């Protein structure tokens, strides 16, 4: 009798795992669709120098901007966790990727003797 209960519990848990994996795939597909829509909308938007002035202060400045086009894919390559849960917590994954890229850029520039200020700027 105990073996039957054990088998029933295993079947129930297996079914739950399968359902969760299917739901994860649905969420991932939905996220991909939404991110493609957002990317298409953002391609038509630009930012002008007067809008950036408050970000750099009163000094005259020339900026080099870097836009990460695939932060979730970068995270998925580096971490199993990010690959599995990127569609559930994309904003947290993106934040961590941007922080890591910022850190990498700053250390690389410092090694080359470049005195630079590397910021993460969120344009809304």
PDB file of N, CA and C in Angstrom, residues 20-117:
ATOM      1  N   UNK A  20       4.815  23.082 -14.940  1.00  0.00           N
ATOM      2  CA  UNK A  20       5.645  24.260 -14.689  1.00  0.00           C
ATOM      3  C   UNK A  20       6.594  24.540 -15.849  1.00  0.00           C
ATOM      4  N   UNK A  21       7.184  23.510 -16.422  1.00  0.00           N
ATOM      5  CA  UNK A  21       8.071  23.698 -17.578  1.00  0.00           C
ATOM      6  C   UNK A  21       7.307  24.244 -18.783  1.00  0.00           C
ATOM      7  N   UNK A  22       6.093  23.728 -19.005  1.00  0.00           N
ATOM      8  CA  UNK A  22       5.285  24.237 -20.116  1.00  0.00           C
ATOM      9  C   UNK A  22       4.920  25.697 -19.887  1.00  0.00           C
ATOM     10  N   UNK A  23       4.583  26.033 -18.664  1.00  0.00           N
ATOM     11  CA  UNK A  23       4.235  27.424 -18.336  1.00  0.00           C
ATOM     12  C   UNK A  23       5.450  28.334 -18.499  1.00  0.00           C
ATOM     13  N   UNK A  24       6.622  27.856 -18.116  1.00  0.00           N
ATOM     14  CA  UNK A  24       7.850  28.621 -18.279  1.00  0.00           C
ATOM     15  C   UNK A  24       8.115  28.898 -19.752  1.00  0.00           C
ATOM     16  N   UNK A  25       7.905  27.898 -20.599  1.00  0.00           N
ATOM     17  CA  UNK A  25       8.082  28.099 -22.041  1.00  0.00           C
ATOM     18  C   UNK A  25       7.087  29.110 -22.584  1.00  0.00           C
ATOM     19  N   UNK A  26       5.837  29.074 -22.113  1.00  0.00           N
ATOM     20  CA  UNK A  26       4.839  30.042 -22.544  1.00  0.00           C
ATOM     21  C   UNK A  26       5.248  31.451 -22.135  1.00  0.00           C
ATOM     22  N   UNK A  27       5.704  31.596 -20.898  1.00  0.00           N
ATOM     23  CA  UNK A  27       6.135  32.909 -20.407  1.00  0.00           C
ATOM     24  C   UNK A  27       7.340  33.415 -21.191  1.00  0.00           C
ATOM     25  N   UNK A  28       8.261  32.522 -21.492  1.00  0.00           N
ATOM     26  CA  UNK A  28       9.443  32.906 -22.268  1.00  0.00           C
ATOM     27  C   UNK A  28       9.037  33.383 -23.663  1.00  0.00           C
ATOM     28  N   UNK A  29       8.110  32.676 -24.309  1.00  0.00           N
ATOM     29  CA  UNK A  29       7.642  33.073 -25.633  1.00  0.00           C
ATOM     30  C   UNK A  29       6.921  34.417 -25.567  1.00  0.00           C
ATOM     31  N   UNK A  30       6.119  34.610 -24.531  1.00  0.00           N
ATOM     32  CA  UNK A  30       5.412  35.882 -24.360  1.00  0.00           C
ATOM     33  C   UNK A  30       6.397  37.020 -24.133  1.00  0.00           C
ATOM     34  N   UNK A  31       7.402  36.769 -23.310  1.00  0.00           N
ATOM     35  CA  UNK A  31       8.422  37.795 -23.063  1.00  0.00           C
ATOM     36  C   UNK A  31       9.152  38.151 -24.355  1.00  0.00           C
ATOM     37  N   UNK A  32       9.508  37.145 -25.145  1.00  0.00           N
ATOM     38  CA  UNK A  32      10.211  37.397 -26.403  1.00  0.00           C
ATOM     39  C   UNK A  32       9.369  38.267 -27.322  1.00  0.00           C
ATOM     40  N   UNK A  33       8.086  37.962 -27.417  1.00  0.00           N
ATOM     41  CA  UNK A  33       7.189  38.759 -28.259  1.00  0.00           C
ATOM     42  C   UNK A  33       7.111  40.201 -27.765  1.00  0.00           C
ATOM     43  N   UNK A  34       6.947  40.367 -26.450  1.00  0.00           N
ATOM     44  CA  UNK A  34       6.866  41.724 -25.891  1.00  0.00           C
ATOM     45  C   UNK A  34       8.170  42.489 -26.080  1.00  0.00           C
ATOM     46  N   UNK A  35       9.299  41.825 -25.896  1.00  0.00           N
ATOM     47  CA  UNK A  35      10.568  42.523 -26.044  1.00  0.00           C
ATOM     48  C   UNK A  35      10.805  42.913 -27.505  1.00  0.00           C
ATOM     49  N   UNK A  36      10.362  42.102 -28.451  1.00  0.00           N
ATOM     50  CA  UNK A  36      10.487  42.468 -29.865  1.00  0.00           C
ATOM     51  C   UNK A  36       9.608  43.659 -30.199  1.00  0.00           C
ATOM     52  N   UNK A  37       8.403  43.684 -29.633  1.00  0.00           N
ATOM     53  CA  UNK A  37       7.524  44.851 -29.843  1.00  0.00           C
ATOM     54  C   UNK A  37       8.154  46.117 -29.277  1.00  0.00           C
ATOM     55  N   UNK A  38       8.685  46.011 -28.059  1.00  0.00           N
ATOM     56  CA  UNK A  38       9.311  47.169 -27.416  1.00  0.00           C
ATOM     57  C   UNK A  38      10.521  47.640 -28.203  1.00  0.00           C
ATOM     58  N   UNK A  39      11.318  46.711 -28.678  1.00  0.00           N
ATOM     59  CA  UNK A  39      12.493  47.064 -29.471  1.00  0.00           C
ATOM     60  C   UNK A  39      12.079  47.790 -30.755  1.00  0.00           C
ATOM     61  N   UNK A  40      11.019  47.324 -31.392  1.00  0.00           N
ATOM     62  CA  UNK A  40      10.537  47.971 -32.613  1.00  0.00           C
ATOM     63  C   UNK A  40      10.067  49.388 -32.322  1.00  0.00           C
ATOM     64  N   UNK A  41       9.407  49.587 -31.195  1.00  0.00           N
ATOM     65  CA  UNK A  41       8.952  50.927 -30.821  1.00  0.00           C
ATOM     66  C   UNK A  41      10.133  51.839 -30.501  1.00  0.00           C
ATOM     67  N   UNK A  42      11.128  51.297 -29.802  1.00  0.00           N
ATOM     68  CA  UNK A  42      12.270  52.107 -29.376  1.00  0.00           C
ATOM     69  C   UNK A  42      13.201  52.478 -30.522  1.00  0.00           C
ATOM     70  N   UNK A  43      13.156  51.748 -31.620  1.00  0.00           N
ATOM     71  CA  UNK A  43      14.022  52.078 -32.747  1.00  0.00           C
ATOM     72  C   UNK A  43      13.671  53.439 -33.331  1.00  0.00           C
ATOM     73  N   UNK A  44      12.433  53.844 -33.179  1.00  0.00           N
ATOM     74  CA  UNK A  44      12.003  55.122 -33.733  1.00  0.00           C
ATOM     75  C   UNK A  44      12.241  56.281 -32.778  1.00  0.00           C
ATOM     76  N   UNK A  45      12.618  55.976 -31.542  1.00  0.00           N
ATOM     77  CA  UNK A  45      12.856  57.032 -30.559  1.00  0.00           C
ATOM     78  C   UNK A  45      14.331  57.401 -30.543  1.00  0.00           C
ATOM     79  N   UNK A  46      14.613  58.657 -30.338  1.00  0.00           N
ATOM     80  CA  UNK A  46      15.995  59.109 -30.210  1.00  0.00           C
ATOM     81  C   UNK A  46      16.106  60.018 -29.011  1.00  0.00           C
ATOM     82  N   UNK A  47      17.300  60.361 -28.664  1.00  0.00           N
ATOM     83  CA  UNK A  47      17.513  61.293 -27.561  1.00  0.00           C
ATOM     84  C   UNK A  47      18.470  62.363 -28.047  1.00  0.00           C
ATOM     85  N   UNK A  48      18.164  63.594 -27.702  1.00  0.00           N
ATOM     86  CA  UNK A  48      18.975  64.710 -28.186  1.00  0.00           C
ATOM     87  C   UNK A  48      19.927  65.184 -27.101  1.00  0.00           C
ATOM     88  N   UNK A  49      20.907  65.973 -27.520  1.00  0.00           N
ATOM     89  CA  UNK A  49      21.913  66.482 -26.590  1.00  0.00           C
ATOM     90  C   UNK A  49      21.302  67.273 -25.428  1.00  0.00           C
ATOM     91  N   UNK A  50      20.314  68.163 -25.658  1.00  0.00           N
ATOM     92  CA  UNK A  50      19.753  68.884 -24.507  1.00  0.00           C
ATOM     93  C   UNK A  50      19.136  67.965 -23.450  1.00  0.00           C
ATOM     94  N   UNK A  51      18.606  66.821 -23.871  1.00  0.00           N
ATOM     95  CA  UNK A  51      18.020  65.904 -22.903  1.00  0.00           C
ATOM     96  C   UNK A  51      19.096  65.216 -22.066  1.00  0.00           C
ATOM     97  N   UNK A  52      20.294  65.082 -22.601  1.00  0.00           N
ATOM     98  CA  UNK A  52      21.389  64.432 -21.881  1.00  0.00           C
ATOM     99  C   UNK A  52      22.151  65.393 -20.972  1.00  0.00           C
ATOM    100  N   UNK A  53      22.018  66.685 -21.189  1.00  0.00           N
ATOM    101  CA  UNK A  53      22.786  67.686 -20.436  1.00  0.00           C
ATOM    102  C   UNK A  53      22.686  67.499 -18.911  1.00  0.00           C
ATOM    103  N   UNK A  54      21.501  67.259 -18.348  1.00  0.00           N
ATOM    104  CA  UNK A  54      21.432  67.062 -16.895  1.00  0.00           C
ATOM    105  C   UNK A  54      22.217  65.837 -16.413  1.00  0.00           C
ATOM    106  N   UNK A  55      22.430  64.878 -17.280  1.00  0.00           N
ATOM    107  CA  UNK A  55      23.134  63.665 -16.882  1.00  0.00           C
ATOM    108  C   UNK A  55      24.639  63.875 -16.757  1.00  0.00           C
ATOM    109  N   UNK A  56      25.182  64.810 -17.515  1.00  0.00           N
ATOM    110  CA  UNK A  56      26.633  65.005 -17.502  1.00  0.00           C
ATOM    111  C   UNK A  56      27.041  66.265 -16.764  1.00  0.00           C
ATOM    112  N   UNK A  57      26.088  67.034 -16.297  1.00  0.00           N
ATOM    113  CA  UNK A  57      26.417  68.243 -15.562  1.00  0.00           C
ATOM    114  C   UNK A  57      26.612  69.431 -16.494  1.00  0.00           C
ATOM    115  N   UNK A  58      27.252  70.467 -16.005  1.00  0.00           N
ATOM    116  CA  UNK A  58      27.396  71.706 -16.751  1.00  0.00           C
ATOM    117  C   UNK A  58      28.595  71.723 -17.690  1.00  0.00           C
ATOM    118  N   UNK A  59      29.504  70.774 -17.551  1.00  0.00           N
ATOM    119  CA  UNK A  59      30.695  70.779 -18.393  1.00  0.00           C
ATOM    120  C   UNK A  59      30.346  70.354 -19.813  1.00  0.00           C
ATOM    121  N   UNK A  60      31.162  70.797 -20.754  1.00  0.00           N
ATOM    122  CA  UNK A  60      31.020  70.310 -22.115  1.00  0.00           C
ATOM    123  C   UNK A  60      31.517  68.874 -22.135  1.00  0.00           C
ATOM    124  N   UNK A  61      30.769  68.005 -22.752  1.00  0.00           N
ATOM    125  CA  UNK A  61      31.155  66.600 -22.732  1.00  0.00           C
ATOM    126  C   UNK A  61      30.828  65.945 -24.060  1.00  0.00           C
ATOM    127  N   UNK A  62      31.631  64.983 -24.403  1.00  0.00           N
ATOM    128  CA  UNK A  62      31.360  64.105 -25.530  1.00  0.00           C
ATOM    129  C   UNK A  62      31.139  62.722 -24.947  1.00  0.00           C
ATOM    130  N   UNK A  63      30.057  62.104 -25.359  1.00  0.00           N
ATOM    131  CA  UNK A  63      29.699  60.823 -24.771  1.00  0.00           C
ATOM    132  C   UNK A  63      29.824  59.700 -25.790  1.00  0.00           C
ATOM    133  N   UNK A  64      30.167  58.547 -25.290  1.00  0.00           N
ATOM    134  CA  UNK A  64      30.089  57.313 -26.058  1.00  0.00           C
ATOM    135  C   UNK A  64      28.998  56.501 -25.383  1.00  0.00           C
ATOM    136  N   UNK A  65      27.970  56.142 -26.117  1.00  0.00           N
ATOM    137  CA  UNK A  65      26.899  55.358 -25.519  1.00  0.00           C
ATOM    138  C   UNK A  65      26.984  53.917 -26.001  1.00  0.00           C
ATOM    139  N   UNK A  66      26.578  53.016 -25.123  1.00  0.00           N
ATOM    140  CA  UNK A  66      26.521  51.600 -25.440  1.00  0.00           C
ATOM    141  C   UNK A  66      25.135  51.120 -25.051  1.00  0.00           C
ATOM    142  N   UNK A  67      24.434  50.543 -25.986  1.00  0.00           N
ATOM    143  CA  UNK A  67      23.128  49.967 -25.692  1.00  0.00           C
ATOM    144  C   UNK A  67      23.250  48.454 -25.807  1.00  0.00           C
ATOM    145  N   UNK A  68      22.939  47.761 -24.735  1.00  0.00           N
ATOM    146  CA  UNK A  68      22.972  46.300 -24.770  1.00  0.00           C
ATOM    147  C   UNK A  68      21.680  45.814 -25.408  1.00  0.00           C
ATOM    148  N   UNK A  69      21.803  45.130 -26.519  1.00  0.00           N
ATOM    149  CA  UNK A  69      20.631  44.663 -27.240  1.00  0.00           C
ATOM    150  C   UNK A  69      20.174  43.275 -26.807  1.00  0.00           C
ATOM    151  N   UNK A  70      21.032  42.553 -26.120  1.00  0.00           N
ATOM    152  CA  UNK A  70      20.672  41.188 -25.732  1.00  0.00           C
ATOM    153  C   UNK A  70      21.090  40.849 -24.293  1.00  0.00           C
ATOM    154  N   UNK A  71      20.695  41.641 -23.302  1.00  0.00           N
ATOM    155  CA  UNK A  71      21.157  41.368 -21.938  1.00  0.00           C
ATOM    156  C   UNK A  71      20.704  40.012 -21.402  1.00  0.00           C
ATOM    157  N   UNK A  72      19.498  39.589 -21.752  1.00  0.00           N
ATOM    158  CA  UNK A  72      19.027  38.311 -21.231  1.00  0.00           C
ATOM    159  C   UNK A  72      19.767  37.141 -21.863  1.00  0.00           C
ATOM    160  N   UNK A  73      20.118  37.262 -23.131  1.00  0.00           N
ATOM    161  CA  UNK A  73      20.887  36.199 -23.775  1.00  0.00           C
ATOM    162  C   UNK A  73      22.297  36.138 -23.192  1.00  0.00           C
ATOM    163  N   UNK A  74      22.882  37.298 -22.904  1.00  0.00           N
ATOM    164  CA  UNK A  74      24.203  37.315 -22.260  1.00  0.00           C
ATOM    165  C   UNK A  74      24.146  36.623 -20.903  1.00  0.00           C
ATOM    166  N   UNK A  75      23.118  36.932 -20.147  1.00  0.00           N
ATOM    167  CA  UNK A  75      22.969  36.322 -18.825  1.00  0.00           C
ATOM    168  C   UNK A  75      22.777  34.816 -18.943  1.00  0.00           C
ATOM    169  N   UNK A  76      21.995  34.394 -19.926  1.00  0.00           N
ATOM    170  CA  UNK A  76      21.735  32.961 -20.101  1.00  0.00           C
ATOM    171  C   UNK A  76      23.013  32.200 -20.443  1.00  0.00           C
ATOM    172  N   UNK A  77      23.921  32.841 -21.184  1.00  0.00           N
ATOM    173  CA  UNK A  77      25.190  32.196 -21.515  1.00  0.00           C
ATOM    174  C   UNK A  77      26.070  32.030 -20.280  1.00  0.00           C
ATOM    175  N   UNK A  78      25.934  32.938 -19.326  1.00  0.00           N
ATOM    176  CA  UNK A  78      26.811  32.937 -18.158  1.00  0.00           C
ATOM    177  C   UNK A  78      26.260  32.144 -16.974  1.00  0.00           C
ATOM    178  N   UNK A  79      24.930  31.966 -16.934  1.00  0.00           N
ATOM    179  CA  UNK A  79      24.350  31.387 -15.729  1.00  0.00           C
ATOM    180  C   UNK A  79      23.140  30.518 -16.054  1.00  0.00           C
ATOM    181  N   UNK A  80      23.117  29.326 -15.479  1.00  0.00           N
ATOM    182  CA  UNK A  80      21.974  28.433 -15.638  1.00  0.00           C
ATOM    183  C   UNK A  80      20.739  29.085 -15.031  1.00  0.00           C
ATOM    184  N   UNK A  81      20.898  29.749 -13.894  1.00  0.00           N
ATOM    185  CA  UNK A  81      19.788  30.410 -13.216  1.00  0.00           C
ATOM    186  C   UNK A  81      19.147  31.446 -14.122  1.00  0.00           C
ATOM    187  N   UNK A  82      19.965  32.273 -14.759  1.00  0.00           N
ATOM    188  CA  UNK A  82      19.441  33.321 -15.624  1.00  0.00           C
ATOM    189  C   UNK A  82      18.705  32.728 -16.813  1.00  0.00           C
ATOM    190  N   UNK A  83      19.213  31.627 -17.327  1.00  0.00           N
ATOM    191  CA  UNK A  83      18.553  30.987 -18.473  1.00  0.00           C
ATOM    192  C   UNK A  83      17.177  30.457 -18.083  1.00  0.00           C
ATOM    193  N   UNK A  84      17.080  29.867 -16.910  1.00  0.00           N
ATOM    194  CA  UNK A  84      15.823  29.253 -16.483  1.00  0.00           C
ATOM    195  C   UNK A  84      14.793  30.270 -15.994  1.00  0.00           C
ATOM    196  N   UNK A  85      15.265  31.323 -15.327  1.00  0.00           N
ATOM    197  CA  UNK A  85      14.339  32.257 -14.696  1.00  0.00           C
ATOM    198  C   UNK A  85      14.352  33.652 -15.307  1.00  0.00           C
ATOM    199  N   UNK A  86      15.052  33.819 -16.414  1.00  0.00           N
ATOM    200  CA  UNK A  86      15.121  35.126 -17.066  1.00  0.00           C
ATOM    201  C   UNK A  86      13.769  35.632 -17.516  1.00  0.00           C
ATOM    202  N   UNK A  87      12.886  34.727 -17.921  1.00  0.00           N
ATOM    203  CA  UNK A  87      11.570  35.165 -18.365  1.00  0.00           C
ATOM    204  C   UNK A  87      10.660  35.511 -17.192  1.00  0.00           C
ATOM    205  N   UNK A  88      10.982  35.028 -16.005  1.00  0.00           N
ATOM    206  CA  UNK A  88      10.169  35.308 -14.830  1.00  0.00           C
ATOM    207  C   UNK A  88      10.623  36.602 -14.151  1.00  0.00           C
ATOM    208  N   UNK A  89      11.945  36.834 -14.110  1.00  0.00           N
ATOM    209  CA  UNK A  89      12.488  38.029 -13.449  1.00  0.00           C
ATOM    210  C   UNK A  89      13.409  38.797 -14.408  1.00  0.00           C
ATOM    211  N   UNK A  90      12.905  39.234 -15.559  1.00  0.00           N
ATOM    212  CA  UNK A  90      13.796  39.867 -16.537  1.00  0.00           C
ATOM    213  C   UNK A  90      14.412  41.177 -16.059  1.00  0.00           C
ATOM    214  N   UNK A  91      13.681  41.964 -15.272  1.00  0.00           N
ATOM    215  CA  UNK A  91      14.249  43.248 -14.844  1.00  0.00           C
ATOM    216  C   UNK A  91      15.438  43.046 -13.902  1.00  0.00           C
ATOM    217  N   UNK A  92      15.344  42.072 -13.017  1.00  0.00           N
ATOM    218  CA  UNK A  92      16.458  41.792 -12.110  1.00  0.00           C
ATOM    219  C   UNK A  92      17.663  41.262 -12.887  1.00  0.00           C
ATOM    220  N   UNK A  93      17.422  40.369 -13.831  1.00  0.00           N
ATOM    221  CA  UNK A  93      18.504  39.811 -14.642  1.00  0.00           C
ATOM    222  C   UNK A  93      19.167  40.933 -15.441  1.00  0.00           C
ATOM    223  N   UNK A  94      18.352  41.790 -16.073  1.00  0.00           N
ATOM    224  CA  UNK A  94      18.908  42.917 -16.847  1.00  0.00           C
ATOM    225  C   UNK A  94      19.769  43.812 -15.969  1.00  0.00           C
ATOM    226  N   UNK A  95      19.276  44.137 -14.771  1.00  0.00           N
ATOM    227  CA  UNK A  95      20.019  45.005 -13.851  1.00  0.00           C
ATOM    228  C   UNK A  95      21.384  44.403 -13.531  1.00  0.00           C
ATOM    229  N   UNK A  96      21.422  43.115 -13.247  1.00  0.00           N
ATOM    230  CA  UNK A  96      22.690  42.453 -12.924  1.00  0.00           C
ATOM    231  C   UNK A  96      23.635  42.439 -14.125  1.00  0.00           C
ATOM    232  N   UNK A  97      23.090  42.225 -15.320  1.00  0.00           N
ATOM    233  CA  UNK A  97      23.927  42.227 -16.525  1.00  0.00           C
ATOM    234  C   UNK A  97      24.522  43.614 -16.740  1.00  0.00           C
ATOM    235  N   UNK A  98      23.710  44.665 -16.621  1.00  0.00           N
ATOM    236  CA  UNK A  98      24.213  46.020 -16.808  1.00  0.00           C
ATOM    237  C   UNK A  98      25.290  46.356 -15.778  1.00  0.00           C
ATOM    238  N   UNK A  99      25.084  45.950 -14.530  1.00  0.00           N
ATOM    239  CA  UNK A  99      26.094  46.210 -13.499  1.00  0.00           C
ATOM    240  C   UNK A  99      27.406  45.494 -13.817  1.00  0.00           C
ATOM    241  N   UNK A 100      27.311  44.253 -14.296  1.00  0.00           N
ATOM    242  CA  UNK A 100      28.513  43.491 -14.632  1.00  0.00           C
ATOM    243  C   UNK A 100      29.240  44.115 -15.828  1.00  0.00           C
ATOM    244  N   UNK A 101      28.500  44.496 -16.855  1.00  0.00           N
ATOM    245  CA  UNK A 101      29.109  45.122 -18.033  1.00  0.00           C
ATOM    246  C   UNK A 101      29.766  46.446 -17.639  1.00  0.00           C
ATOM    247  N   UNK A 102      29.097  47.232 -16.795  1.00  0.00           N
ATOM    248  CA  UNK A 102      29.674  48.499 -16.323  1.00  0.00           C
ATOM    249  C   UNK A 102      30.991  48.247 -15.605  1.00  0.00           C
ATOM    250  N   UNK A 103      30.986  47.261 -14.717  1.00  0.00           N
ATOM    251  CA  UNK A 103      32.190  46.920 -13.966  1.00  0.00           C
ATOM    252  C   UNK A 103      33.317  46.461 -14.907  1.00  0.00           C
ATOM    253  N   UNK A 104      32.980  45.626 -15.871  1.00  0.00           N
ATOM    254  CA  UNK A 104      33.981  45.155 -16.839  1.00  0.00           C
ATOM    255  C   UNK A 104      34.562  46.306 -17.656  1.00  0.00           C
ATOM    256  N   UNK A 105      33.698  47.208 -18.117  1.00  0.00           N
ATOM    257  CA  UNK A 105      34.172  48.361 -18.901  1.00  0.00           C
ATOM    258  C   UNK A 105      35.105  49.232 -18.067  1.00  0.00           C
ATOM    259  N   UNK A 106      34.698  49.521 -16.841  1.00  0.00           N
ATOM    260  CA  UNK A 106      35.501  50.384 -15.978  1.00  0.00           C
ATOM    261  C   UNK A 106      36.863  49.760 -15.682  1.00  0.00           C
ATOM    262  N   UNK A 107      36.894  48.469 -15.366  1.00  0.00           N
ATOM    263  CA  UNK A 107      38.188  47.858 -15.054  1.00  0.00           C
ATOM    264  C   UNK A 107      39.071  47.769 -16.293  1.00  0.00           C
ATOM    265  N   UNK A 108      38.484  47.496 -17.441  1.00  0.00           N
ATOM    266  CA  UNK A 108      39.264  47.449 -18.683  1.00  0.00           C
ATOM    267  C   UNK A 108      39.856  48.817 -19.017  1.00  0.00           C
ATOM    268  N   UNK A 109      39.063  49.860 -18.858  1.00  0.00           N
ATOM    269  CA  UNK A 109      39.556  51.212 -19.147  1.00  0.00           C
ATOM    270  C   UNK A 109      40.638  51.615 -18.152  1.00  0.00           C
ATOM    271  N   UNK A 110      40.444  51.282 -16.887  1.00  0.00           N
ATOM    272  CA  UNK A 110      41.428  51.613 -15.862  1.00  0.00           C
ATOM    273  C   UNK A 110      42.759  50.934 -16.161  1.00  0.00           C
ATOM    274  N   UNK A 111      42.711  49.673 -16.591  1.00  0.00           N
ATOM    275  CA  UNK A 111      43.934  48.945 -16.945  1.00  0.00           C
ATOM    276  C   UNK A 111      44.661  49.616 -18.109  1.00  0.00           C
ATOM    277  N   UNK A 112      43.926  50.260 -18.989  1.00  0.00           N
ATOM    278  CA  UNK A 112      44.531  50.924 -20.144  1.00  0.00           C
ATOM    279  C   UNK A 112      44.892  52.374 -19.849  1.00  0.00           C
ATOM    280  N   UNK A 113      44.703  52.812 -18.616  1.00  0.00           N
ATOM    281  CA  UNK A 113      45.072  54.161 -18.235  1.00  0.00           C
ATOM    282  C   UNK A 113      44.039  55.211 -18.590  1.00  0.00           C
ATOM    283  N   UNK A 114      42.822  54.795 -18.902  1.00  0.00           N
ATOM    284  CA  UNK A 114      41.753  55.738 -19.257  1.00  0.00           C
ATOM    285  C   UNK A 114      41.068  56.193 -17.981  1.00  0.00           C
ATOM    286  N   UNK A 115      40.981  57.521 -17.798  1.00  0.00           N
ATOM    287  CA  UNK A 115      40.249  58.085 -16.671  1.00  0.00           C
ATOM    288  C   UNK A 115      38.835  58.349 -17.166  1.00  0.00           C
ATOM    289  N   UNK A 116      37.886  57.514 -16.777  1.00  0.00           N
ATOM    290  CA  UNK A 116      36.524  57.609 -17.302  1.00  0.00           C
ATOM    291  C   UNK A 116      35.506  57.437 -16.189  1.00  0.00           C
ATOM    292  N   UNK A 117      34.366  57.996 -16.427  1.00  0.00           N
ATOM    293  CA  UNK A 117      33.232  57.808 -15.533  1.00  0.00           C
ATOM    294  C   UNK A 117      32.237  56.935 -16.295  1.00  0.00           C
TER     295      UNK A 117
END
